[in-house]
Amino acid sequence: MNLRERWKVGGFQAAAYDYAVQNPYLSRLGARLLWNYDITHLRQNIAAQDPSALTLDIPCGGGVAFGDNPRHVGVDLSWTMLTRARRKTSTLLQADVYALPFPTDTFDACVTYNGLHCLTDPPAAIAEMARVLRPGGTLRGTTIVRGTSRDRVIRHMQRRGLFGPSGTADDVRTWLTSAGLTSIELTRSGAMTGFTARK
């Protein structure tokens, strides 16, 4: 089973991941042990979202980033994740990040938390997210990167078919630049890099 199919139909691993991320104690402990990451950074990144912006959230997972924005659109390839996200909102769609079913220049913002490292082609995914952002729109997210003390854990996740090729923090900057995004800001915490960029 390829990586895309594993995340699309892998119910147990998707549900286990979402349960851990949604649980404040488990998410804090897991982030620290696995990635040497202070998950407070993720919570702050999510809190910084504009609550009135038309926002695309991909992959939305179980809805960790939803909040109170009625214009927050959750998209994921995994039916398991979308089913879990329905507890928080009904504005959901199953779709592929490489072929989003939205016109160019649709969204005020796009968020992608903890998902790029699970994709087979992160640069293509970022380019597609940038396509559906309106001019002046913001792309915000986090991803696990290589080039830290956690590369062994990343290789293990890749062997298990849970992670794609991943990249370094420098690669993330290159992917954002290649997608035509500017005003790029990267924030490192352990093996996680947070990023913000503007179209």
mmCIF file of C-alpha atoms in Angstrom, residues 1-11 13 77-78 96 98 117-121 157-165:
data_model
loop_
_atom_site.group_PDB
_atom_site.id
_atom_site.type_symbol
_atom_site.label_atom_id
_atom_site.label_comp_id
_atom_site.label_asym_id
_atom_site.label_seq_id
_atom_site.Cartn_x
_atom_site.Cartn_y
_atom_site.Cartn_z
ATOM 1 C CA MET A 1 0.000 0.000 0.000
ATOM 2 C CA ASN A 2 1.483 3.368 -0.972
ATOM 3 C CA LEU A 3 1.707 6.318 1.404
ATOM 4 C CA ARG A 4 -1.344 8.098 -0.042
ATOM 5 C CA GLU A 5 -3.541 4.999 0.240
ATOM 6 C CA ARG A 6 -2.251 4.237 3.744
ATOM 7 C CA TRP A 7 -3.450 7.621 5.034
ATOM 8 C CA LYS A 8 -6.658 7.486 3.005
ATOM 9 C CA VAL A 9 -7.863 4.117 4.289
ATOM 10 C CA GLY A 10 -5.731 3.514 7.410
ATOM 11 C CA GLY A 11 -8.410 3.931 10.056
ATOM 12 C CA GLN A 13 -3.395 4.879 12.693
ATOM 13 C CA LEU A 77 -7.974 12.617 2.231
ATOM 14 C CA SER A 78 -8.730 10.344 5.202
ATOM 15 C CA ASP A 96 -6.611 15.342 -2.602
ATOM 16 C CA TYR A 98 -2.600 17.849 -5.172
ATOM 17 C CA HIS A 117 5.861 15.386 6.249
ATOM 18 C CA CYS A 118 3.189 12.731 5.562
ATOM 19 C CA LEU A 119 2.944 13.644 1.860
ATOM 20 C CA THR A 120 4.805 12.134 -1.082
ATOM 21 C CA ASP A 121 5.373 15.531 -2.754
ATOM 22 C CA MET A 157 8.265 6.573 10.283
ATOM 23 C CA GLN A 158 9.280 6.440 6.611
ATOM 24 C CA ARG A 159 10.036 2.707 6.817
ATOM 25 C CA ARG A 160 6.608 2.140 8.379
ATOM 26 C CA GLY A 161 5.002 4.011 5.473
ATOM 27 C CA LEU A 162 3.716 6.911 7.591
ATOM 28 C CA PHE A 163 6.025 9.714 6.391
ATOM 29 C CA GLY A 164 6.975 10.885 2.935
ATOM 30 C CA PRO A 165 10.407 12.177 1.935
#
